[in-house]
Short mmCIF file of C-alpha atoms and ligand atoms in Angstrom, two decimals:
data_model
loop_
_atom_site.label_atom_id
_atom_site.label_comp_id
_atom_site.label_asym_id
_atom_site.label_seq_id
_atom_site.Cartn_x
_atom_site.Cartn_y
_atom_site.Cartn_z
CA UNK D 1 123.02 105.52 97.50
CA UNK D 2 125.88 103.92 99.40
CA UNK D 3 128.28 105.60 101.84
CA UNK D 4 131.24 104.83 102.11
CA UNK D 5 132.96 104.01 105.55
CA UNK D 6 137.34 104.44 106.22
CA UNK D 7 139.06 102.24 108.20
CA UNK D 8 141.02 103.76 111.01
CA UNK D 9 143.56 103.13 112.80
CA UNK D 10 143.58 104.78 116.52
CA UNK D 11 148.19 103.58 118.02
CA UNK D 12 146.72 104.89 121.54
CA UNK D 13 148.79 104.27 124.79
CA UNK D 14 146.34 103.72 127.82
CA UNK D 15 147.17 103.34 131.79
CA UNK D 16 147.21 99.96 132.93
CA UNK D 17 145.76 100.79 135.95
CA UNK D 18 142.67 102.12 134.47
CA UNK D 19 139.87 101.18 133.00
CA UNK D 20 140.34 102.86 129.57
CA UNK D 21 140.00 100.60 127.17
CA UNK D 22 137.30 100.45 128.36
CA UNK D 23 135.78 103.69 127.45
CA UNK D 24 137.54 103.68 124.45
CA UNK D 25 135.35 101.00 122.78
CA UNK D 26 132.48 102.67 124.05
CA UNK D 27 133.29 105.52 122.93
CA UNK D 28 133.97 103.92 119.35
CA UNK D 29 130.24 102.66 119.57
CA UNK D 30 129.29 106.21 120.16
CA UNK D 31 130.90 107.75 117.23
CA UNK D 32 128.45 104.80 115.15
CA UNK D 33 131.42 102.92 114.67
CA UNK D 34 133.24 98.75 115.55
CA UNK D 35 135.99 98.28 116.82
CA UNK D 36 137.01 95.21 113.05
CA UNK D 37 141.03 95.07 115.08
CA UNK D 38 143.29 95.13 117.67
CA UNK D 39 146.57 94.46 118.35
CA UNK D 40 148.52 95.53 121.56
CA UNK D 41 152.22 97.45 120.18
CA UNK D 42 153.58 97.29 123.27
CA UNK D 43 153.66 96.94 127.03
CA UNK D 44 155.86 98.10 129.93
CA UNK D 45 155.03 98.52 133.37
CA UNK D 46 152.13 101.24 133.31
CA UNK D 47 150.81 101.66 130.13
CA UNK D 48 150.43 99.22 127.30
CA UNK D 49 150.39 100.21 123.64
CA UNK D 50 147.63 99.33 121.31
CA UNK D 51 146.81 99.92 118.00
CA UNK D 52 143.04 100.20 117.39
CA UNK D 53 141.54 99.09 114.60
CA UNK D 54 138.28 100.95 114.25
CA UNK D 55 135.59 101.46 110.80
CA UNK D 56 133.62 104.00 110.89
CA UNK D 57 131.85 107.40 108.85
CA UNK D 58 134.80 109.55 107.61
CA UNK D 59 132.33 112.41 109.10
CA UNK D 60 132.42 110.92 113.34
CA UNK D 61 136.33 110.06 112.43
CA UNK D 62 137.92 113.65 113.92
CA UNK D 63 134.77 113.68 116.08
CA UNK D 64 135.61 110.49 117.80
CA UNK D 65 139.70 111.74 117.62
CA UNK D 66 137.97 114.79 119.29
CA UNK D 67 137.09 112.13 122.28
CA UNK D 68 140.14 110.15 122.66
CA UNK D 69 142.05 113.19 123.40
CA UNK D 70 140.05 114.26 126.35
CA UNK D 71 140.02 110.43 127.87
CA UNK D 72 141.22 110.16 131.15
CA UNK D 73 144.82 107.70 130.98
CA UNK D 74 144.19 107.25 127.17
CA UNK D 75 146.75 109.28 125.68
CA UNK D 76 146.44 109.05 121.19
CA UNK D 77 149.80 108.72 119.35
CA UNK D 78 148.79 108.47 115.91
CA UNK D 79 145.84 107.80 113.95
CA UNK D 80 146.44 106.17 110.21
CA UNK D 81 143.06 106.42 108.19
CA UNK D 82 143.47 102.61 105.65
CA UNK D 83 144.32 104.82 102.95
CA UNK D 84 147.52 106.16 104.86
CA UNK D 85 148.25 102.66 105.38
CA UNK D 86 147.43 100.99 102.08
CA UNK D 87 150.32 103.26 100.69
CA UNK D 88 153.37 103.28 102.94
CA UNK D 89 156.38 102.67 101.62
CA UNK D 90 154.84 103.21 98.17
CA UNK D 91 152.24 100.58 95.73
CA UNK D 92 154.75 98.89 93.75
CA UNK D 93 157.62 97.38 93.77
CA UNK D 94 159.60 95.41 90.69
CA UNK D 95 159.72 91.68 91.09
CA UNK D 96 162.57 89.05 88.93
CA UNK D 97 160.75 86.80 86.24
CA UNK D 98 163.76 84.81 87.26
CA UNK D 99 165.84 83.62 90.62
CA UNK D 100 168.77 84.00 90.06
CA UNK D 101 170.13 82.10 93.42
CA UNK D 102 173.72 80.79 92.63
CA UNK D 103 177.27 82.10 90.59
CA UNK D 104 175.59 79.70 87.12
CA UNK D 105 172.25 81.58 87.38
CA UNK D 106 174.35 84.89 87.95
CA UNK D 107 176.04 84.68 84.98
CA UNK D 108 173.05 83.50 83.30
CA UNK D 109 170.19 86.76 83.79
CA UNK D 110 173.68 88.78 84.54
CA UNK D 111 177.27 89.47 83.26
CA UNK D 112 179.42 87.25 81.60
CA UNK D 113 176.37 86.28 79.99
CA UNK D 114 174.04 89.48 79.09
CA UNK D 115 176.80 90.76 77.09
CA UNK D 116 175.64 88.30 73.97
CA UNK D 117 171.46 88.82 74.52
CA UNK D 118 172.99 93.03 74.90
CA UNK D 119 174.89 92.60 71.12
CA UNK D 120 172.51 91.03 69.94
CA UNK D 121 169.63 93.88 70.07
CA UNK D 122 173.10 95.99 69.13
CA UNK D 123 173.11 94.30 65.79
CA UNK D 124 168.86 93.65 65.23
CA UNK D 125 167.23 97.06 67.95
CA UNK D 126 164.20 95.19 67.07
CA UNK D 127 165.34 91.95 69.19
CA UNK D 128 164.51 94.12 72.44
CA UNK D 129 160.57 93.46 71.98
CA UNK D 130 161.85 89.58 72.48
CA UNK D 131 164.74 89.97 74.93
CA UNK D 132 163.84 92.28 76.72
CA UNK D 133 160.97 93.02 79.33
CA UNK D 134 160.16 96.07 76.25
CA UNK D 135 157.51 94.70 75.45
CA UNK D 136 155.30 93.66 78.04
CA UNK D 137 155.64 97.44 79.90
CA UNK D 138 154.46 101.04 79.90
CA UNK D 139 155.29 104.34 81.02
CA UNK D 140 152.56 106.28 82.65
CA UNK D 141 154.19 109.86 82.37
CA UNK D 142 152.86 112.69 83.65
CA UNK D 143 154.14 116.15 84.91
CA UNK D 144 151.94 116.95 87.62
CA UNK D 145 149.99 119.54 85.92
CA UNK D 146 145.57 117.98 85.05
CA UNK D 147 146.11 115.06 88.31
CA UNK D 148 142.60 114.08 88.50
CA UNK D 149 140.51 116.97 89.47
CA UNK D 150 142.81 118.56 91.67
CA UNK D 151 144.61 120.70 89.52
CA UNK D 152 148.40 121.25 89.05
CA UNK D 153 149.67 119.99 92.11
CA UNK D 154 153.17 118.68 90.99
CA UNK D 155 154.96 115.69 89.86
CA UNK D 156 155.75 114.00 94.15
CA UNK D 157 152.16 114.89 94.77
CA UNK D 158 150.87 113.48 91.55
CA UNK D 159 153.44 109.95 92.11
CA UNK D 160 149.97 108.00 94.03
CA UNK D 161 147.85 108.16 91.35
CA UNK D 162 150.23 106.99 88.56
CA UNK D 163 151.23 104.16 91.11
CA UNK D 164 148.17 103.32 91.53
CA UNK D 165 147.45 103.96 87.58
CA UNK D 166 150.88 101.29 86.72
CA UNK D 167 148.91 98.53 89.54
CA UNK D 168 146.20 98.51 87.54
CA UNK D 169 147.86 97.39 84.65
CA UNK D 170 149.78 94.54 86.15
CA UNK D 171 146.64 93.72 88.08
CA UNK D 172 144.11 93.66 84.88
CA UNK D 173 146.84 93.41 81.87
CA UNK D 174 149.81 91.34 83.12
CA UNK D 175 151.77 94.81 81.84
CA UNK D 176 154.55 96.06 83.97
CA UNK D 177 153.63 100.35 84.34
CA UNK D 178 156.29 103.00 85.80
CA UNK D 179 155.08 106.46 86.94
CA UNK D 180 157.36 108.52 85.09
CA UNK D 181 156.50 111.79 87.40
CA UNK D 182 158.57 114.73 85.54
CA UNK D 183 159.46 118.58 87.78
CA UNK D 184 158.75 120.20 83.53
CA UNK D 185 155.85 121.74 82.73
CA UNK D 186 157.60 122.66 78.95
CA UNK D 187 156.39 120.65 76.25
CA UNK D 188 159.34 120.54 74.47
CA UNK D 189 161.40 119.27 78.18
CA UNK D 190 158.20 116.20 77.46
CA UNK D 191 158.44 115.81 74.58
CA UNK D 192 162.44 115.46 74.71
CA UNK D 193 162.31 113.45 77.70
CA UNK D 194 159.89 110.45 76.85
CA UNK D 195 161.93 110.04 73.63
CA UNK D 196 164.70 109.55 75.23
CA UNK D 197 163.29 106.55 77.51
CA UNK D 198 160.87 105.47 74.86
CA UNK D 199 163.18 101.80 73.91
CA UNK D 200 163.49 100.70 77.15
CA UNK D 201 158.81 101.21 77.10
CA UNK D 202 156.71 99.29 75.01
CA UNK D 203 153.89 102.39 75.10
CA UNK D 204 154.08 105.37 77.18
CA UNK D 205 150.44 105.96 78.34
CA UNK D 206 150.67 110.13 79.10
CA UNK D 207 148.46 111.00 82.17
CA UNK D 208 147.37 114.21 83.91
CA UNK D 209 148.42 116.10 81.91
CA UNK D 210 146.96 119.87 81.33
CA UNK D 211 145.10 121.58 78.31
CA UNK D 212 145.70 122.70 76.30
CA UNK D 213 149.49 121.42 76.24
CA UNK D 214 148.28 117.66 76.59
CA UNK D 215 147.06 117.61 72.78
CA UNK D 216 150.65 119.21 70.82
CA UNK D 217 153.10 116.76 73.14
CA UNK D 218 150.62 113.81 72.11
CA UNK D 219 151.11 114.64 68.98
CA UNK D 220 154.51 115.74 68.41
CA UNK D 221 154.93 112.01 70.60
CA UNK D 222 153.04 110.21 68.31
CA UNK D 223 154.27 111.71 65.20
CA UNK D 224 157.95 111.07 66.49
CA UNK D 225 158.04 107.51 68.16
CA UNK D 226 156.72 104.65 66.42
CA UNK D 227 155.36 102.71 69.91
CA UNK D 228 151.49 103.19 71.07
CA UNK D 229 151.27 107.37 72.47
CA UNK D 230 148.11 107.68 73.86
CA UNK D 231 146.28 110.58 76.55
CA UNK D 232 144.85 108.36 79.00
CA UNK D 233 142.53 111.42 79.92
CA UNK D 234 142.13 111.38 76.17
CA UNK D 235 141.13 108.41 75.03
CA UNK D 236 140.62 106.31 77.88
CA UNK D 237 137.50 108.91 79.49
CA UNK D 238 136.36 108.38 75.83
CA UNK D 239 136.40 105.37 74.67
CA UNK D 240 134.13 104.08 78.37
CA UNK D 241 132.44 107.86 77.95
CA UNK D 242 130.66 106.22 74.43
CA UNK D 243 130.54 102.64 75.58
CA UNK D 244 128.18 103.91 79.25
CA UNK D 245 126.49 105.38 75.86
CA UNK D 246 125.68 103.35 73.80
CA UNK D 247 124.38 100.97 76.57
CA UNK D 248 122.43 104.57 77.99
CA UNK D 249 121.37 103.97 74.63
CA UNK D 250 120.16 100.27 74.16
CA UNK D 251 118.16 101.47 77.71
CA UNK D 252 116.13 104.11 76.34
CA UNK D 253 115.87 103.52 72.85
CA UNK D 254 117.38 106.81 71.22
CA UNK D 255 120.09 106.49 68.79
CA UNK D 256 122.90 108.50 68.25
CA UNK D 257 121.93 110.33 65.08
CA UNK D 258 118.80 111.83 66.45
CA UNK D 259 120.26 112.36 70.17
CA UNK D 260 120.41 115.99 71.52
CA UNK D 261 124.51 115.12 73.42
CA UNK D 262 126.10 118.79 75.35
CA UNK D 263 129.43 118.20 76.31
CA UNK D 264 131.26 120.53 79.22
CA UNK D 265 134.41 121.12 79.81
CA UNK D 266 136.70 120.97 76.79
CA UNK D 267 140.05 120.50 78.27
CA UNK D 268 141.50 116.78 77.45
CA UNK D 269 138.81 114.89 78.40
CA UNK D 270 136.04 116.59 77.27
CA UNK D 271 137.78 117.19 73.76
CA UNK D 272 138.73 113.71 73.52
CA UNK D 273 135.04 112.31 73.66
CA UNK D 274 133.28 115.35 72.07
CA UNK D 275 134.89 114.19 68.67
CA UNK D 276 135.25 109.90 69.76
CA UNK D 277 131.29 110.93 69.42
CA UNK D 278 130.89 113.03 66.50
CA UNK D 279 132.60 109.80 65.36
CA UNK D 280 130.14 107.34 66.36
CA UNK D 281 128.30 109.42 64.70
CA UNK D 282 125.85 111.98 67.16
CA UNK D 283 125.23 114.77 65.60
CA UNK D 284 123.57 117.19 67.36
CA UNK D 285 126.80 118.09 70.64
CA UNK D 286 127.02 121.16 71.88
CA UNK D 287 130.21 122.29 74.02
CA UNK D 288 130.62 123.86 76.57
CA UNK D 289 133.69 125.47 78.20
CA UNK D 290 133.79 128.47 80.76
CA UNK D 291 132.81 131.50 77.63
CA UNK D 292 128.82 128.61 77.23
CA UNK D 293 128.66 127.03 74.35
CA UNK D 294 131.28 127.01 71.82
CA UNK D 295 129.31 129.13 68.82
CA UNK D 296 131.33 127.61 65.28
CA UNK D 297 133.23 130.06 63.95
CA UNK D 298 134.18 132.40 66.85
CA UNK D 299 137.84 132.58 67.72
CA UNK D 300 138.64 131.89 71.93
CA UNK D 301 141.76 132.67 71.86
CA UNK D 302 142.42 128.10 72.09
CA UNK D 303 143.31 126.10 69.19
CA UNK D 304 141.39 123.30 71.53
CA UNK D 305 137.99 125.47 71.87
CA UNK D 306 138.27 126.03 68.13
CA UNK D 307 139.24 123.59 67.07
CA UNK D 308 136.16 121.49 68.74
CA UNK D 309 133.84 124.42 67.78
CA UNK D 310 134.47 123.95 64.33
CA UNK D 311 133.26 120.67 64.28
CA UNK D 312 130.17 120.59 66.37
CA UNK D 313 126.68 123.01 67.64
CA UNK D 314 125.36 122.88 64.29
CA UNK D 315 122.62 124.74 66.28
CA UNK D 316 124.59 128.03 66.36
CA UNK D 317 123.54 128.22 69.73
CA UNK D 318 124.50 130.57 72.42
CA UNK D 319 124.57 131.03 76.20
CA UNK D 320 125.52 129.26 79.17
CA UNK D 321 125.70 125.70 79.92
CA UNK D 322 121.83 125.88 81.54
CA UNK D 323 120.32 126.83 78.23
CA UNK D 324 122.75 124.93 75.97
CA UNK D 325 121.69 121.71 77.98
CA UNK D 326 117.31 122.66 77.25
CA UNK D 327 116.38 119.54 75.47
CA UNK D 328 119.67 118.06 75.59
CA UNK D 329 119.35 113.91 75.81
CA UNK D 330 123.01 113.81 76.81
CA UNK D 331 125.16 115.64 79.61
CA UNK D 332 128.46 114.38 79.65
CA UNK D 333 130.26 116.87 82.57
CA UNK D 334 134.61 116.57 82.47
CA UNK D 335 134.75 119.63 84.05
CA UNK D 336 134.42 120.71 88.07
CA UNK D 337 132.42 119.82 91.13
CA UNK D 338 128.77 121.95 90.49
CA UNK D 339 128.96 123.17 87.24
CA UNK D 340 124.85 121.97 86.80
CA UNK D 341 122.41 122.41 89.31
CA UNK D 342 118.84 120.61 89.40
CA UNK D 343 117.40 122.46 87.35
CA UNK D 344 119.33 122.30 84.48
CA UNK D 345 118.39 118.34 85.32
CA UNK D 346 114.85 119.93 84.77
CA UNK D 347 115.58 120.90 81.02
CA UNK D 348 116.67 118.08 79.77
CA UNK D 349 114.67 116.02 77.44
CA UNK D 350 112.49 113.40 79.20
CA UNK D 351 114.74 110.35 79.83
CA UNK D 352 118.24 111.67 81.04
CA UNK D 353 121.01 110.62 80.43
CA UNK D 354 124.00 112.39 82.75
CA UNK D 355 127.69 111.27 83.05
CA UNK D 356 128.88 113.78 85.62
CA UNK D 357 132.56 112.30 86.11
CA UNK D 358 134.38 115.17 87.25
CA UNK D 359 136.90 114.16 89.97
CA UNK D 360 136.94 113.82 92.86
CA UNK D 361 133.57 116.01 93.23
CA UNK D 362 131.33 115.04 90.33
CA UNK D 363 129.69 118.17 88.18
CA UNK D 364 126.26 117.99 90.80
CA UNK D 365 126.10 115.75 94.35
CA UNK D 366 124.68 111.91 92.66
CA UNK D 367 122.08 112.08 95.12
CA UNK D 368 120.47 115.61 94.56
CA UNK D 369 120.43 114.10 90.70
CA UNK D 370 119.74 110.71 90.63
CA UNK D 371 115.82 111.24 91.00
CA UNK D 372 115.77 113.30 88.23
CA UNK D 373 116.90 111.62 85.41
CA UNK D 374 117.12 108.19 83.86
CA UNK D 375 120.34 107.25 83.45
CA UNK D 376 122.85 108.56 86.20
CA UNK D 377 126.85 108.13 85.81
CA UNK D 378 129.51 108.78 87.87
CA UNK D 379 133.44 108.56 87.71
CA UNK D 380 132.95 107.52 91.70
CA UNK D 381 133.38 103.94 92.34
CA UNK D 382 131.09 105.30 95.36
CA UNK D 383 127.99 105.01 93.49
CA UNK D 384 126.23 103.21 90.27
CA UNK D 385 127.85 103.38 87.07
CA UNK D 386 131.04 104.47 88.15
CA UNK D 387 133.08 106.22 84.35
CA UNK D 388 136.44 105.80 84.95
CA UNK D 389 138.91 105.32 82.32
CA UNK D 390 139.98 101.73 84.13
CA UNK D 391 137.98 100.47 82.14
CA UNK D 392 139.80 101.10 78.94
CA UNK D 393 143.91 101.09 79.53
CA UNK D 394 144.82 98.54 79.84
CA UNK D 395 143.43 96.55 78.02
CA UNK D 396 143.43 98.63 74.90
CA UNK D 397 147.34 98.56 76.51
CA UNK D 398 147.48 94.49 76.25
CA UNK D 399 146.30 95.21 72.58
CA UNK D 400 148.23 96.56 71.40
CA UNK D 401 151.14 95.85 72.91
CA UNK D 402 150.30 92.24 72.15
CA UNK D 403 149.95 93.26 68.31
CA UNK D 404 152.53 95.33 68.02
CA UNK D 405 150.54 98.21 66.88
CA UNK D 406 152.52 101.90 66.34
CA UNK D 407 149.46 103.69 66.81
CA UNK D 408 146.31 103.24 69.20
CA UNK D 409 143.57 104.41 66.29
CA UNK D 410 140.09 105.89 65.66
CA UNK D 411 139.57 102.67 65.44
CA UNK D 412 141.05 100.81 67.86
CA UNK D 413 139.74 103.15 70.73
CA UNK D 414 136.02 102.46 69.34
CA UNK D 415 136.27 99.05 68.58
CA UNK D 416 137.01 99.15 72.87
CA UNK D 417 134.09 101.11 73.67
CA UNK D 418 131.87 99.00 71.62
CA UNK D 419 133.69 95.63 73.43
CA UNK D 420 133.65 97.26 77.34
CA UNK D 421 129.05 97.58 76.00
CA UNK D 422 128.84 94.89 74.79
CA UNK D 423 130.19 92.75 77.70
CA UNK D 424 126.60 93.56 79.72
CA UNK D 425 124.37 91.50 78.19
CA UNK D 426 120.03 92.73 78.01
CA UNK D 427 119.39 90.56 80.15
CA UNK D 428 122.09 92.59 82.88
CA UNK D 429 121.68 96.70 81.39
CA UNK D 430 120.01 98.41 83.59
CA UNK D 431 119.48 102.27 85.56
CA UNK D 432 122.39 101.95 87.80
CA UNK D 433 124.24 98.79 86.27
CA UNK D 434 125.37 100.74 82.26
CA UNK D 435 128.40 99.67 81.73
CA UNK D 436 130.60 96.70 83.61
CA UNK D 437 133.22 96.44 87.11
CA UNK D 438 136.19 95.94 85.70
CA UNK D 439 136.87 93.15 87.62
CA UNK D 440 134.44 91.77 85.44
CA UNK D 441 137.44 89.31 83.51
CA UNK D 442 135.50 89.86 79.84
CA UNK D 443 135.93 93.45 80.38
CA UNK D 444 140.60 93.66 79.05
CA UNK D 445 140.04 89.89 77.35
CA UNK D 446 137.52 91.88 75.37
CA UNK D 447 138.69 94.95 74.88
CA UNK D 448 142.41 93.00 73.94
CA UNK D 449 140.54 90.96 71.41
CA UNK D 450 139.06 94.04 69.88
CA UNK D 451 141.57 96.22 69.95
CA UNK D 452 143.50 93.44 68.34
CA UNK D 453 141.59 92.68 65.74
CA UNK D 454 140.45 97.06 65.06
CA UNK D 455 144.93 97.15 64.58
CA UNK D 456 145.19 94.29 62.35
CA UNK D 457 142.60 95.02 59.58
CA UNK D 458 143.58 98.93 59.59
CA UNK D 459 147.43 97.73 59.03
CA UNK D 460 148.60 98.82 62.44
CA UNK D 461 149.30 95.84 63.68
CA UNK D 462 153.39 94.29 63.31
CA UNK D 463 153.25 90.88 64.31
CA UNK D 464 149.86 88.64 63.68
CA UNK D 465 148.70 86.90 67.38
CA UNK D 466 145.55 85.15 68.38
CA UNK D 467 143.42 88.03 69.33
CA UNK D 468 141.72 85.03 71.42
CA UNK D 469 138.23 86.00 73.06
N1 LIG I 9 135.20 109.81 84.52
C1 LIG I 9 136.71 109.58 84.36
O1 LIG I 9 137.15 108.48 84.00
C2 LIG I 9 137.82 111.47 84.26
C3 LIG I 9 138.97 110.47 83.63
C4 LIG I 9 139.44 112.37 82.93
C5 LIG I 9 138.85 113.34 83.58
N2 LIG I 9 138.17 113.07 84.97
C6 LIG I 9 138.26 114.91 85.37
O2 LIG I 9 137.15 115.36 84.17
C7 LIG I 9 138.18 116.90 84.65
C8 LIG I 9 138.89 117.52 84.08
O3 LIG I 9 139.35 116.39 83.04
P1 LIG I 9 140.96 117.36 82.12
O4 LIG I 9 141.70 115.78 82.52
O5 LIG I 9 139.76 116.85 81.07
O6 LIG I 9 140.79 118.28 82.71
P2 LIG I 9 141.41 119.45 81.80
O7 LIG I 9 141.48 121.04 82.65
O8 LIG I 9 142.33 119.22 80.83
O9 LIG I 9 139.66 120.62 81.45
C9 LIG I 9 138.96 120.67 81.82
C10 LIG I 9 138.41 121.36 81.01
O10 LIG I 9 137.02 122.48 82.02
C11 LIG I 9 136.91 123.21 82.00
N3 LIG I 9 135.80 123.56 83.22
C12 LIG I 9 136.41 124.19 84.09
N4 LIG I 9 135.44 124.98 85.10
C13 LIG I 9 133.82 124.99 84.00
C14 LIG I 9 132.83 125.10 84.12
N5 LIG I 9 133.07 126.06 85.18
N6 LIG I 9 131.94 125.78 83.14
C15 LIG I 9 132.32 125.14 82.50
N7 LIG I 9 134.16 124.18 81.71
C16 LIG I 9 134.38 124.30 82.79
C17 LIG I 9 138.44 124.02 82.08
O11 LIG I 9 137.57 124.91 80.98
C18 LIG I 9 138.37 122.61 81.20
O12 LIG I 9 138.79 123.75 79.69
C19 LIG I 9 138.83 116.33 85.73
O13 LIG I 9 137.68 116.35 86.61
C20 LIG I 9 139.04 114.60 85.55
O14 LIG I 9 139.27 114.35 87.28
C21 LIG I 9 137.40 112.16 85.04
O1 LIG I 10 142.73 108.40 87.45
C1 LIG I 10 141.26 107.97 87.44
O2 LIG I 10 140.23 107.49 87.76
C2 LIG I 10 140.63 108.90 86.35
C3 LIG I 10 141.03 109.57 85.08
O3 LIG I 10 142.56 109.13 84.43
C4 LIG I 10 141.31 110.98 85.20
O4 LIG I 10 142.42 112.39 86.19
O5 LIG I 10 140.63 112.43 86.90
MG1 LIG I 11 143.66 111.51 85.07
#
């Protein structure tokens, strides 16, 4: 399996009199890296400041930095890896749709011309969908409480992830998305704030809000707003998991009705995933959280665990994950790193399917798991079968906003899952290729079309639009 390299820019002050630059290049080679670019930042009398861009394995970066620091005639001023450089100044910007070059254009797009448009919207607020960016704009709202698998890291630290989501909305679905990172984790306040900002948005994508608060926040906003409210970590994840499972089952020749499935981590993603798999026809599903297998009727002191326990585990199996997984055809992990052991995989049924989706570290090291299962997927881009909600959220919002759906309902989500799965042809389908790449343009097009058709069929679309293909 492939491992990524990283690109690091070392800013070095090098004494002009010494042969230090040759020693720098030699040190890079010794560290297993390559010099891929070289820029002179400043030349003075005695020294030259250069940015030396190096590609190397992440483990070698600190070793190379130490070597550079100890090198005579060289001063390491700074090191910035390509990931940090890509974040300098943020990753998104607002771009006007029309230029403002002179007074005439100014008076058309701004005052006094704009006043007529405002009054038209005052008289008919639905015109906001045609005369403003509303129909093409999504709020990506977080409280920073469950960011990736990093936990409660707060609203500022959540910004890079939310900007990333906004980039993906734009790149893949041409939707404008704004990161809205809130300095509150109080559900009442979050609901109040999102309602208050909703006039400017065609849809609300809730992101990385911890469970169980995310369920209440989403439910209340769905009830109180007439635009789609979609908690990506619940439903986006569940949609892509189902898409991956549909294709993994095509490979192993098993059907949903006869499967034994274990879902581990009954938080935002896991609860939605369990519900979606049941809606798709899975009957024998055991939900596992820190307490072990959830058994119907037991009170876990947590409404989500109680709700999922009530509709799962028909064999009423109790005990830890290592017991629940015995004989399972499918393991889906949306819990945390290291939850799953190699021995657990050996207990699974033949042709085991394992989706270890905790980010950034999966439930089991993929290199350990791969030889023990038939199909392995993770949330990571550096391994095959990346199951990530980016396969869902751009297309599902594009479809919902284009037909002006009031909600994103179960039928739309199931349609999105089937559309994603359907993009992988029989010839392409393989243990290492069960979901398409987001860079496959069919993904957003097909998800959009399927979502529009499902919205129209279920009566939640406000306008007739061409689904296209
Ligand atoms: N690949 C993807 O697209 C994708 C999407 C969403 C979430 N995720 C990942 O899934 C994980 C969960 O995300 P979430 O938003 O549902 O978080 P969450 O905090 O809402 O839920 C996590 C759940 O896992 C449970 N859990 C933690 N450790 C456990 C253990 N050792 N055994 C059993 N249960 C355990 C917790 O009790 C909790 O119920 C995160 O790592 C997140 O990054 C991945
Ligand atoms: O953000 C991602 O890449 C996936 C998911 O939304 C997560 O929170 O882990
Ligand atoms: Mg998320």
